[in-house]
Amino acid sequence: MQVLPKALVEVIEALGDLPGVGPRTAERYAYYLLKAEPSVAERIAQKLSSLHSGIERCQKTFALVEKGQTLSPLYTDPSRDKKIVAVVAESFDVAAIEKTGHFRGTYHVLGGLVSPIDGIGPEQLHITELVKRVREDKVKEIILATNASVEGESTALYIQQQMGHQKVKITRLARGLSVGVDLEYADQITLGRALEGRTLL
Amino acid sequence: MQVLPKALVEVIEALGDLPGVGPRTAERYAYYLLKAEPSVAERIAQKLSSLHSGIERCQKTFALVEKGQTLSPLYTDPSRDKKIVAVVAESFDVAAIEKTGHFRGTYHVLGGLVSPIDGIGPEQLHITELVKRVREDKVKEIILATNASVEGESTALYIQQQMGHQKVKITRLARGLSVGVDLEYADQITLGRALEGRTLL
């Protein structure tokens, strides 16, 4: 016998798609929303609906921008130094670095890291655009702000090889990051120190 | 400077309404959904939208039922014994008991527990409906399946008082050691109850 109404079962199943959310947690969320005012569930639904449609990618940095913007304010802002580029794997790494308040350069989002196991090769990342940008913007320094993981290191190495013939200083984040810790979960102080102490490759 | 697009910030804020979800977890969910196919977020949005509209309350047991149903199949099913009623605080307690497969009676959902601190008095719970039901359905036994908490105990006591003049057996769930819990880690009250309610091997 179906004990729970279909609408509830479907919400539990759908919430189970969130990362790290098992059936028990999904149930807890669903019961909470059912007990709360309908407006709470409705607000989440509405915001989720317009998540993708309200967001675009900066054509230069590939960071997230508002719908209709072609360039990120983190790139166009005159106070940002276009000759210093922090290269990150994902767009959320930008937010993590911005929170430190230690960085006045611009960003370049690769869209992932080289990972043969997951079938991600360097050609799927925005690396050719980075090389082009280094030339066009006369970039003096690129900071490889990738995770301290095998994928992060391989990607940094690959980028270094691609830059070989260009006059650009290549640095990477200081070994303040613990091996195995994702950049997005690093605390602000650690990440800030890692930025300050970046080392020449 | 607003680093994240508004659509993303709003999703993070909205997901932060879920119980036990802080800003970091909400961010993690939001980034995951942003990286995933738009259909994943869209499916959650759609299911959340129809959560409340697809669910009603059984007019007899106050358990959750499909939209348009007036009585729960757990009540109308001829194989369920209407003369045995498990009284629970919330509708999701019904699902928990059903999962055991040990119960063939029916349910009565109170809609909460007596809790003066939270301003919940017995008149806000479906207790008068329970008294009426006991009389109308000639209920032989009500099982007070409430939590082993102060609120659970107070509610059980109040219901017992209300039933005082009716010929109905009132039982409550056995209190004792949870399966898999080490005796040395059990709290004193639980252990005391387990001793009091010891059963013959």
mmCIF file of C-alpha atoms in Angstrom:
data_model
loop_
_atom_site.group_PDB
_atom_site.id
_atom_site.type_symbol
_atom_site.label_atom_id
_atom_site.label_comp_id
_atom_site.label_asym_id
_atom_site.label_seq_id
_atom_site.Cartn_x
_atom_site.Cartn_y
_atom_site.Cartn_z
ATOM 1 C CA MET A 1 0.000 0.000 0.000
ATOM 2 C CA GLN A 2 1.220 3.484 -0.922
ATOM 3 C CA VAL A 3 1.518 5.147 2.487
ATOM 4 C CA LEU A 4 2.723 8.557 1.316
ATOM 5 C CA PRO A 5 0.945 10.739 -1.249
ATOM 6 C CA LYS A 6 2.553 10.749 -4.693
ATOM 7 C CA ALA A 7 3.364 14.474 -4.509
ATOM 8 C CA LEU A 8 5.406 13.884 -1.352
ATOM 9 C CA VAL A 9 7.207 10.805 -2.691
ATOM 10 C CA GLU A 10 8.165 12.745 -5.818
ATOM 11 C CA VAL A 11 9.563 15.639 -3.787
ATOM 12 C CA ILE A 12 11.626 13.191 -1.707
ATOM 13 C CA GLU A 13 12.948 11.567 -4.886
ATOM 14 C CA ALA A 14 13.750 14.891 -6.533
ATOM 15 C CA LEU A 15 15.559 16.278 -3.464
ATOM 16 C CA GLY A 16 17.573 13.055 -3.379
ATOM 17 C CA ASP A 17 19.331 14.351 -6.530
ATOM 18 C CA LEU A 18 21.154 16.972 -4.435
ATOM 19 C CA PRO A 19 24.765 16.027 -3.625
ATOM 20 C CA GLY A 20 25.176 14.120 -0.362
ATOM 21 C CA VAL A 21 21.420 13.955 0.232
ATOM 22 C CA GLY A 22 20.249 10.418 0.987
ATOM 23 C CA PRO A 23 16.649 9.231 1.397
ATOM 24 C CA ARG A 24 16.519 10.163 5.114
ATOM 25 C CA THR A 25 17.711 13.714 4.563
ATOM 26 C CA ALA A 26 15.440 14.129 1.535
ATOM 27 C CA GLU A 27 12.515 12.944 3.680
ATOM 28 C CA ARG A 28 13.461 15.422 6.396
ATOM 29 C CA TYR A 29 13.551 18.309 3.901
ATOM 30 C CA ALA A 30 10.261 17.250 2.320
ATOM 31 C CA TYR A 31 8.398 16.913 5.637
ATOM 32 C CA TYR A 32 9.770 20.240 6.749
ATOM 33 C CA LEU A 33 8.532 21.942 3.579
ATOM 34 C CA LEU A 34 5.160 20.226 3.849
ATOM 35 C CA LYS A 35 4.741 21.484 7.429
ATOM 36 C CA ALA A 36 5.979 24.975 6.596
ATOM 37 C CA GLU A 37 3.962 27.621 4.780
ATOM 38 C CA PRO A 38 3.489 26.666 1.085
ATOM 39 C CA SER A 39 5.325 29.897 0.221
ATOM 40 C CA VAL A 40 8.630 28.419 1.455
ATOM 41 C CA ALA A 41 8.531 25.507 -1.024
ATOM 42 C CA GLU A 42 7.144 27.839 -3.685
ATOM 43 C CA ARG A 43 10.022 30.294 -3.248
ATOM 44 C CA ILE A 44 12.632 27.530 -3.610
ATOM 45 C CA ALA A 45 10.781 26.192 -6.669
ATOM 46 C CA GLN A 46 10.633 29.608 -8.284
ATOM 47 C CA LYS A 47 14.311 30.396 -7.669
ATOM 48 C CA LEU A 48 15.410 26.980 -8.961
ATOM 49 C CA SER A 49 13.323 27.503 -12.100
ATOM 50 C CA SER A 50 15.160 30.676 -13.000
ATOM 51 C CA LEU A 51 18.622 29.451 -11.966
ATOM 52 C CA HIS A 52 19.954 28.553 -15.404
ATOM 53 C CA SER A 53 17.978 31.103 -17.378
ATOM 54 C CA GLY A 54 19.283 33.982 -15.255
ATOM 55 C CA ILE A 55 22.953 33.140 -15.632
ATOM 56 C CA GLU A 56 25.439 33.413 -18.491
ATOM 57 C CA ARG A 57 29.195 33.076 -18.903
ATOM 58 C CA CYS A 58 31.606 35.968 -19.319
ATOM 59 C CA GLN A 59 33.060 35.709 -22.842
ATOM 60 C CA LYS A 60 36.520 36.620 -21.618
ATOM 61 C CA THR A 61 36.881 35.036 -18.182
ATOM 62 C CA PHE A 62 34.114 32.387 -18.373
ATOM 63 C CA ALA A 63 33.019 33.446 -14.901
ATOM 64 C CA LEU A 64 29.288 33.531 -14.116
ATOM 65 C CA VAL A 65 27.544 36.744 -15.124
ATOM 66 C CA GLU A 66 23.997 38.055 -15.095
ATOM 67 C CA LYS A 67 21.838 37.252 -18.113
ATOM 68 C CA GLY A 68 22.573 39.816 -20.823
ATOM 69 C CA GLN A 69 26.053 40.730 -19.597
ATOM 70 C CA THR A 70 28.823 39.682 -21.949
ATOM 71 C CA LEU A 71 31.724 40.517 -19.669
ATOM 72 C CA SER A 72 32.140 40.011 -15.935
ATOM 73 C CA PRO A 73 32.392 43.160 -13.798
ATOM 74 C CA LEU A 74 35.437 41.446 -12.275
ATOM 75 C CA TYR A 75 37.049 41.923 -15.689
ATOM 76 C CA THR A 76 35.644 45.274 -16.802
ATOM 77 C CA ASP A 77 36.097 47.064 -13.468
ATOM 78 C CA PRO A 78 38.943 49.580 -13.980
ATOM 79 C CA SER A 79 40.309 48.868 -10.495
ATOM 80 C CA ARG A 80 41.050 45.262 -11.432
ATOM 81 C CA ASP A 81 44.466 44.573 -12.878
ATOM 82 C CA LYS A 82 43.934 42.791 -16.205
ATOM 83 C CA LYS A 83 47.621 41.875 -16.355
ATOM 84 C CA ILE A 84 47.269 39.499 -13.408
ATOM 85 C CA VAL A 85 45.021 36.519 -14.055
ATOM 86 C CA ALA A 86 44.015 33.896 -11.493
ATOM 87 C CA VAL A 87 43.256 30.662 -13.326
ATOM 88 C CA VAL A 88 40.619 28.590 -11.534
ATOM 89 C CA ALA A 89 38.831 25.348 -12.320
ATOM 90 C CA GLU A 90 35.240 26.337 -11.581
ATOM 91 C CA SER A 91 33.251 29.538 -11.417
ATOM 92 C CA PHE A 92 32.597 29.086 -7.700
ATOM 93 C CA ASP A 93 36.334 29.231 -7.041
ATOM 94 C CA VAL A 94 36.116 32.891 -8.091
ATOM 95 C CA ALA A 95 33.710 33.610 -5.236
ATOM 96 C CA ALA A 96 36.006 31.790 -2.810
ATOM 97 C CA ILE A 97 39.023 33.909 -3.815
ATOM 98 C CA GLU A 98 37.000 37.141 -3.848
ATOM 99 C CA LYS A 99 35.946 36.488 -0.243
ATOM 100 C CA THR A 100 39.575 36.677 0.887
ATOM 101 C CA GLY A 101 39.762 40.314 -0.284
ATOM 102 C CA HIS A 102 43.432 39.646 -1.156
ATOM 103 C CA PHE A 103 43.187 39.708 -4.912
ATOM 104 C CA ARG A 104 42.905 42.701 -7.262
ATOM 105 C CA GLY A 105 43.604 40.937 -10.543
ATOM 106 C CA THR A 106 41.130 39.215 -12.863
ATOM 107 C CA TYR A 107 40.087 35.598 -13.351
ATOM 108 C CA HIS A 108 40.022 32.868 -15.929
ATOM 109 C CA VAL A 109 37.671 29.949 -15.339
ATOM 110 C CA LEU A 110 38.835 26.742 -17.020
ATOM 111 C CA GLY A 111 35.545 24.901 -16.603
ATOM 112 C CA GLY A 112 37.140 21.894 -14.937
ATOM 113 C CA LEU A 113 40.485 20.174 -14.545
ATOM 114 C CA VAL A 114 42.332 17.715 -16.756
ATOM 115 C CA SER A 115 41.133 14.295 -15.618
ATOM 116 C CA PRO A 116 41.719 11.300 -17.908
ATOM 117 C CA ILE A 117 39.619 9.073 -15.603
ATOM 118 C CA ASP A 118 36.564 11.293 -16.137
ATOM 119 C CA GLY A 119 37.427 11.678 -19.820
ATOM 120 C CA ILE A 120 38.247 15.376 -19.485
ATOM 121 C CA GLY A 121 41.150 16.359 -21.712
ATOM 122 C CA PRO A 122 42.783 19.812 -21.905
ATOM 123 C CA GLU A 123 40.945 20.572 -25.162
ATOM 124 C CA GLN A 124 37.637 20.597 -23.258
ATOM 125 C CA LEU A 125 38.873 23.354 -20.955
ATOM 126 C CA HIS A 126 39.201 27.065 -21.771
ATOM 127 C CA ILE A 127 42.977 26.837 -22.148
ATOM 128 C CA THR A 128 43.342 28.073 -25.762
ATOM 129 C CA GLU A 129 41.284 31.114 -24.731
ATOM 130 C CA LEU A 130 43.682 31.649 -21.830
ATOM 131 C CA VAL A 131 46.721 31.535 -24.134
ATOM 132 C CA LYS A 132 45.015 34.010 -26.487
ATOM 133 C CA ARG A 133 44.091 36.251 -23.581
ATOM 134 C CA VAL A 134 47.634 36.271 -22.213
ATOM 135 C CA ARG A 135 48.822 37.537 -25.598
ATOM 136 C CA GLU A 136 46.016 40.063 -26.190
ATOM 137 C CA ASP A 137 45.906 41.569 -22.695
ATOM 138 C CA LYS A 138 49.689 41.477 -22.309
ATOM 139 C CA VAL A 139 49.259 39.498 -19.105
ATOM 140 C CA LYS A 140 52.297 39.702 -16.829
ATOM 141 C CA GLU A 141 51.379 36.993 -14.367
ATOM 142 C CA ILE A 142 49.047 34.056 -14.297
ATOM 143 C CA ILE A 143 48.345 32.493 -10.920
ATOM 144 C CA LEU A 144 47.411 28.843 -11.221
ATOM 145 C CA ALA A 145 44.808 28.706 -8.473
ATOM 146 C CA THR A 146 43.856 25.075 -8.921
ATOM 147 C CA ASN A 147 43.192 22.457 -6.253
ATOM 148 C CA ALA A 148 46.127 20.701 -4.590
ATOM 149 C CA SER A 149 45.069 17.427 -6.226
ATOM 150 C CA VAL A 150 46.508 15.235 -8.968
ATOM 151 C CA GLU A 151 44.093 16.829 -11.471
ATOM 152 C CA GLY A 152 44.976 20.305 -10.242
ATOM 153 C CA GLU A 153 48.698 19.642 -10.610
ATOM 154 C CA SER A 154 48.353 18.056 -14.075
ATOM 155 C CA THR A 155 46.280 20.974 -15.297
ATOM 156 C CA ALA A 156 48.803 23.486 -13.919
ATOM 157 C CA LEU A 157 51.607 21.590 -15.628
ATOM 158 C CA TYR A 158 49.762 21.500 -18.937
ATOM 159 C CA ILE A 159 49.058 25.234 -18.810
ATOM 160 C CA GLN A 160 52.700 25.895 -17.978
ATOM 161 C CA GLN A 161 53.721 23.940 -21.086
ATOM 162 C CA GLN A 162 51.281 25.890 -23.259
ATOM 163 C CA MET A 163 52.661 29.204 -21.989
ATOM 164 C CA GLY A 164 56.259 28.144 -22.538
ATOM 165 C CA HIS A 165 57.036 30.596 -25.335
ATOM 166 C CA GLN A 166 55.211 33.617 -23.880
ATOM 167 C CA LYS A 167 56.784 36.174 -21.567
ATOM 168 C CA VAL A 168 54.501 35.636 -18.603
ATOM 169 C CA LYS A 169 55.315 34.860 -15.016
ATOM 170 C CA ILE A 170 53.545 31.709 -13.918
ATOM 171 C CA THR A 171 52.898 31.298 -10.218
ATOM 172 C CA ARG A 172 50.728 28.991 -8.226
ATOM 173 C CA LEU A 173 49.054 29.125 -4.842
ATOM 174 C CA ALA A 174 51.369 28.545 -1.896
ATOM 175 C CA ARG A 175 51.362 25.156 -0.278
ATOM 176 C CA GLY A 176 48.960 26.419 2.329
ATOM 177 C CA LEU A 177 46.272 24.186 0.935
ATOM 178 C CA SER A 178 46.147 20.754 2.470
ATOM 179 C CA VAL A 179 46.401 17.974 -0.084
ATOM 180 C CA GLY A 180 42.958 16.578 -0.805
ATOM 181 C CA VAL A 181 41.037 19.658 0.343
ATOM 182 C CA ASP A 182 38.865 21.247 -2.340
ATOM 183 C CA LEU A 183 39.562 24.906 -2.940
ATOM 184 C CA GLU A 184 35.930 25.852 -2.445
ATOM 185 C CA TYR A 185 35.960 24.436 1.097
ATOM 186 C CA ALA A 186 39.198 26.073 2.210
ATOM 187 C CA ASP A 187 38.719 28.689 4.927
ATOM 188 C CA GLN A 188 39.281 32.328 3.990
ATOM 189 C CA ILE A 189 42.474 32.816 6.006
ATOM 190 C CA THR A 190 44.159 29.731 4.567
ATOM 191 C CA LEU A 191 43.133 30.714 1.072
ATOM 192 C CA GLY A 192 44.284 34.307 1.635
ATOM 193 C CA ARG A 193 47.690 33.119 2.868
ATOM 194 C CA ALA A 194 47.964 30.754 -0.060
ATOM 195 C CA LEU A 195 47.395 33.700 -2.396
ATOM 196 C CA GLU A 196 49.977 35.921 -0.674
ATOM 197 C CA GLY A 197 52.602 33.191 -0.635
ATOM 198 C CA ARG A 198 52.164 32.053 -4.241
ATOM 199 C CA THR A 199 55.392 30.643 -5.669
ATOM 200 C CA LEU A 200 57.104 30.854 -9.054
ATOM 201 C CA LEU A 201 56.698 27.693 -11.114
ATOM 202 C CA MET B 1 31.069 44.120 -5.983
ATOM 203 C CA GLN B 2 28.438 41.448 -6.569
ATOM 204 C CA VAL B 3 30.580 38.458 -7.515
ATOM 205 C CA LEU B 4 27.763 35.946 -8.022
ATOM 206 C CA PRO B 5 24.807 36.431 -10.377
ATOM 207 C CA LYS B 6 21.558 37.333 -8.631
ATOM 208 C CA ALA B 7 19.852 34.114 -9.777
ATOM 209 C CA LEU B 8 22.525 32.054 -8.031
ATOM 210 C CA VAL B 9 22.523 34.116 -4.817
ATOM 211 C CA GLU B 10 18.748 33.752 -4.623
ATOM 212 C CA VAL B 11 18.916 29.984 -5.036
ATOM 213 C CA ILE B 12 21.534 29.797 -2.258
ATOM 214 C CA GLU B 13 19.324 31.917 0.017
ATOM 215 C CA ALA B 14 16.202 29.906 -0.759
ATOM 216 C CA LEU B 15 17.915 26.533 -0.177
ATOM 217 C CA GLY B 16 19.161 27.913 3.153
ATOM 218 C CA ASP B 17 15.538 27.673 4.343
ATOM 219 C CA LEU B 18 15.826 23.877 4.437
ATOM 220 C CA PRO B 19 16.373 22.469 7.933
ATOM 221 C CA GLY B 20 20.017 22.079 8.919
ATOM 222 C CA VAL B 21 21.246 23.683 5.682
ATOM 223 C CA GLY B 22 23.742 26.478 6.317
ATOM 224 C CA PRO B 23 25.244 28.843 3.725
ATOM 225 C CA ARG B 24 28.040 26.399 2.777
ATOM 226 C CA THR B 25 25.698 23.482 2.165
ATOM 227 C CA ALA B 26 23.263 25.728 0.293
ATOM 228 C CA GLU B 27 26.156 26.918 -1.901
ATOM 229 C CA ARG B 28 27.201 23.340 -2.551
ATOM 230 C CA TYR B 29 23.666 22.389 -3.632
ATOM 231 C CA ALA B 30 23.343 25.494 -5.811
ATOM 232 C CA TYR B 31 26.688 25.003 -7.583
ATOM 233 C CA TYR B 32 25.866 21.363 -8.141
ATOM 234 C CA LEU B 33 22.520 22.242 -9.726
ATOM 235 C CA LEU B 34 24.135 24.957 -11.829
ATOM 236 C CA LYS B 35 26.710 22.506 -13.177
ATOM 237 C CA ALA B 36 24.146 19.751 -13.730
ATOM 238 C CA GLU B 37 21.654 19.634 -16.582
ATOM 239 C CA PRO B 38 18.979 22.357 -16.159
ATOM 240 C CA SER B 39 16.414 19.527 -16.070
ATOM 241 C CA VAL B 40 17.631 18.469 -12.594
ATOM 242 C CA ALA B 41 16.855 21.854 -11.021
ATOM 243 C CA GLU B 42 13.687 22.090 -13.103
ATOM 244 C CA ARG B 43 12.442 18.724 -11.838
ATOM 245 C CA ILE B 44 12.990 19.702 -8.191
ATOM 246 C CA ALA B 45 11.268 23.047 -8.844
ATOM 247 C CA GLN B 46 8.295 21.387 -10.474
ATOM 248 C CA LYS B 47 7.847 18.784 -7.739
ATOM 249 C CA LEU B 48 8.146 21.404 -4.982
ATOM 250 C CA SER B 49 5.529 23.532 -6.739
ATOM 251 C CA SER B 50 2.953 20.787 -6.604
ATOM 252 C CA LEU B 51 3.856 19.565 -3.099
ATOM 253 C CA HIS B 52 1.087 21.275 -1.155
ATOM 254 C CA SER B 53 -1.498 21.297 -3.913
ATOM 255 C CA GLY B 54 -1.221 17.519 -4.375
ATOM 256 C CA ILE B 55 -1.749 16.624 -0.739
ATOM 257 C CA GLU B 56 -4.734 16.676 1.602
ATOM 258 C CA ARG B 57 -5.504 15.370 5.071
ATOM 259 C CA CYS B 58 -7.642 12.343 5.803
ATOM 260 C CA GLN B 59 -10.787 13.619 7.561
ATOM 261 C CA LYS B 60 -10.747 10.732 10.006
ATOM 262 C CA THR B 61 -7.082 10.006 10.741
ATOM 263 C CA PHE B 62 -5.500 13.336 9.634
ATOM 264 C CA ALA B 63 -2.845 11.327 7.806
ATOM 265 C CA LEU B 64 -1.634 12.615 4.435
ATOM 266 C CA VAL B 65 -3.742 11.569 1.466
ATOM 267 C CA GLU B 66 -3.770 12.250 -2.270
ATOM 268 C CA LYS B 67 -5.637 15.328 -3.447
ATOM 269 C CA GLY B 68 -9.316 14.444 -3.785
ATOM 270 C CA GLN B 69 -9.263 11.556 -1.306
ATOM 271 C CA THR B 70 -11.234 12.223 1.853
ATOM 272 C CA LEU B 71 -10.143 9.123 3.742
ATOM 273 C CA SER B 72 -6.750 7.441 3.948
ATOM 274 C CA PRO B 73 -6.446 3.964 2.429
ATOM 275 C CA LEU B 74 -4.825 3.043 5.745
ATOM 276 C CA TYR B 75 -8.263 3.638 7.257
ATOM 277 C CA THR B 76 -10.594 2.397 4.537
ATOM 278 C CA ASP B 77 -8.658 -0.789 3.708
ATOM 279 C CA PRO B 78 -10.784 -3.694 4.996
ATOM 280 C CA SER B 79 -7.674 -5.557 6.183
ATOM 281 C CA ARG B 80 -6.871 -2.789 8.674
ATOM 282 C CA ASP B 81 -8.372 -3.163 12.151
ATOM 283 C CA LYS B 82 -10.281 0.062 12.905
ATOM 284 C CA LYS B 83 -10.577 -0.917 16.572
ATOM 285 C CA ILE B 84 -6.851 -0.495 17.123
ATOM 286 C CA VAL B 85 -5.568 3.054 16.701
ATOM 287 C CA ALA B 86 -1.940 4.155 16.866
ATOM 288 C CA VAL B 87 -1.844 7.794 17.955
ATOM 289 C CA VAL B 88 1.140 9.650 16.485
ATOM 290 C CA ALA B 89 2.322 13.253 16.564
ATOM 291 C CA GLU B 90 3.073 13.839 12.888
ATOM 292 C CA SER B 91 2.014 12.335 9.588
ATOM 293 C CA PHE B 92 5.538 11.095 8.887
ATOM 294 C CA ASP B 93 5.396 8.938 12.025
ATOM 295 C CA VAL B 94 2.782 6.904 10.145
ATOM 296 C CA ALA B 95 5.344 6.073 7.455
ATOM 297 C CA ALA B 96 7.894 5.094 10.128
ATOM 298 C CA ILE B 97 5.478 2.635 11.770
ATOM 299 C CA GLU B 98 4.269 1.280 8.413
ATOM 300 C CA LYS B 99 7.872 0.484 7.488
ATOM 301 C CA THR B 100 8.098 -1.952 10.408
ATOM 302 C CA GLY B 101 5.360 -4.100 8.840
ATOM 303 C CA HIS B 102 4.252 -4.987 12.392
ATOM 304 C CA PHE B 103 1.045 -2.990 12.604
ATOM 305 C CA ARG B 104 -2.360 -3.865 11.136
ATOM 306 C CA GLY B 105 -4.463 -1.270 12.939
ATOM 307 C CA THR B 106 -5.216 2.317 11.875
ATOM 308 C CA TYR B 107 -3.712 5.688 12.768
ATOM 309 C CA HIS B 108 -4.619 9.009 14.286
ATOM 310 C CA VAL B 109 -2.313 11.942 13.606
ATOM 311 C CA LEU B 110 -2.419 14.595 16.343
ATOM 312 C CA GLY B 111 -0.629 17.255 14.317
ATOM 313 C CA GLY B 112 1.974 17.891 17.016
ATOM 314 C CA LEU B 113 2.560 17.410 20.723
ATOM 315 C CA VAL B 114 1.517 19.472 23.738
ATOM 316 C CA SER B 115 4.340 21.961 24.247
ATOM 317 C CA PRO B 116 3.688 25.023 26.442
ATOM 318 C CA ILE B 117 7.100 26.491 25.495
ATOM 319 C CA ASP B 118 6.107 26.556 21.821
ATOM 320 C CA GLY B 119 2.595 27.715 22.701
ATOM 321 C CA ILE B 120 0.975 24.455 21.594
ATOM 322 C CA GLY B 121 -1.918 23.483 23.857
ATOM 323 C CA PRO B 122 -4.002 20.274 23.596
ATOM 324 C CA GLU B 123 -6.873 22.209 21.962
ATOM 325 C CA GLN B 124 -4.669 22.771 18.878
ATOM 326 C CA LEU B 125 -4.213 19.025 18.392
ATOM 327 C CA HIS B 126 -6.743 16.565 16.957
ATOM 328 C CA ILE B 127 -7.612 15.170 20.404
ATOM 329 C CA THR B 128 -11.366 15.884 20.480
ATOM 330 C CA GLU B 129 -11.585 14.125 17.098
ATOM 331 C CA LEU B 130 -9.760 11.154 18.642
ATOM 332 C CA VAL B 131 -12.199 10.954 21.577
ATOM 333 C CA LYS B 132 -15.123 11.109 19.138
ATOM 334 C CA ARG B 133 -13.531 8.445 16.941
ATOM 335 C CA VAL B 134 -12.957 6.097 19.883
ATOM 336 C CA ARG B 135 -16.676 6.307 20.630
ATOM 337 C CA GLU B 136 -17.932 6.054 17.033
ATOM 338 C CA ASP B 137 -15.626 3.263 15.854
ATOM 339 C CA LYS B 138 -15.872 1.384 19.170
ATOM 340 C CA VAL B 139 -12.091 1.439 19.425
ATOM 341 C CA LYS B 140 -10.736 -1.251 21.751
ATOM 342 C CA GLU B 141 -7.138 -0.092 22.032
ATOM 343 C CA ILE B 142 -5.267 3.118 21.441
ATOM 344 C CA ILE B 143 -1.503 2.902 21.281
ATOM 345 C CA LEU B 144 0.132 6.177 22.252
ATOM 346 C CA ALA B 145 3.033 6.097 19.806
ATOM 347 C CA THR B 146 4.531 9.431 20.791
ATOM 348 C CA ASN B 147 8.186 10.308 21.296
ATOM 349 C CA ALA B 148 9.924 9.445 24.561
ATOM 350 C CA SER B 149 10.231 13.180 25.340
ATOM 351 C CA VAL B 150 8.654 15.494 27.898
ATOM 352 C CA GLU B 151 6.183 16.684 25.238
ATOM 353 C CA GLY B 152 5.423 13.102 24.205
ATOM 354 C CA GLU B 153 4.797 12.063 27.791
ATOM 355 C CA SER B 154 2.603 15.120 28.572
ATOM 356 C CA THR B 155 0.530 14.528 25.463
ATOM 357 C CA ALA B 156 0.102 10.839 26.294
ATOM 358 C CA LEU B 157 -0.970 11.774 29.835
ATOM 359 C CA TYR B 158 -3.491 14.337 28.590
ATOM 360 C CA ILE B 159 -5.023 11.865 26.130
ATOM 361 C CA GLN B 160 -5.224 9.264 28.882
ATOM 362 C CA GLN B 161 -7.172 11.756 31.039
ATOM 363 C CA GLN B 162 -9.567 12.547 28.183
ATOM 364 C CA MET B 163 -10.277 8.858 27.657
ATOM 365 C CA GLY B 164 -10.832 8.250 31.351
ATOM 366 C CA HIS B 165 -14.569 7.479 31.097
ATOM 367 C CA GLN B 166 -14.439 5.380 27.914
ATOM 368 C CA LYS B 167 -13.890 1.638 27.831
ATOM 369 C CA VAL B 168 -10.700 1.605 25.809
ATOM 370 C CA LYS B 169 -7.358 0.009 26.549
ATOM 371 C CA ILE B 170 -4.582 2.588 26.422
ATOM 372 C CA THR B 171 -1.067 1.351 25.745
ATOM 373 C CA ARG B 172 2.134 3.027 24.763
ATOM 374 C CA LEU B 173 5.264 1.988 22.916
ATOM 375 C CA ALA B 174 7.735 -0.008 24.971
ATOM 376 C CA ARG B 175 10.620 2.048 26.303
ATOM 377 C CA GLY B 176 13.963 0.325 26.327
ATOM 378 C CA LEU B 177 17.314 -0.063 24.667
ATOM 379 C CA SER B 178 17.429 0.633 20.954
ATOM 380 C CA VAL B 179 18.693 -2.256 18.867
ATOM 381 C CA GLY B 180 22.421 -1.870 18.348
ATOM 382 C CA VAL B 181 22.891 0.603 21.196
ATOM 383 C CA ASP B 182 25.555 -0.374 23.715
ATOM 384 C CA LEU B 183 24.319 -0.617 27.273
ATOM 385 C CA GLU B 184 27.164 1.545 28.509
ATOM 386 C CA TYR B 185 26.095 4.404 26.228
ATOM 387 C CA ALA B 186 22.375 4.264 27.059
ATOM 388 C CA ASP B 187 21.144 7.202 29.134
ATOM 389 C CA GLN B 188 19.994 6.535 32.701
ATOM 390 C CA ILE B 189 16.292 7.131 32.092
ATOM 391 C CA THR B 190 16.212 4.758 29.112
ATOM 392 C CA LEU B 191 18.125 2.128 31.043
ATOM 393 C CA GLY B 192 15.820 2.567 34.023
ATOM 394 C CA ARG B 193 12.770 2.087 31.784
ATOM 395 C CA ALA B 194 14.366 -0.927 30.123
ATOM 396 C CA LEU B 195 14.838 -2.466 33.576
ATOM 397 C CA GLU B 196 11.275 -1.706 34.682
ATOM 398 C CA GLY B 197 9.809 -3.146 31.495
ATOM 399 C CA ARG B 198 12.003 -6.237 31.383
ATOM 400 C CA THR B 199 10.398 -9.248 29.683
ATOM 401 C CA LEU B 200 10.608 -12.954 30.364
ATOM 402 C CA LEU B 201 12.904 -14.818 28.006
#
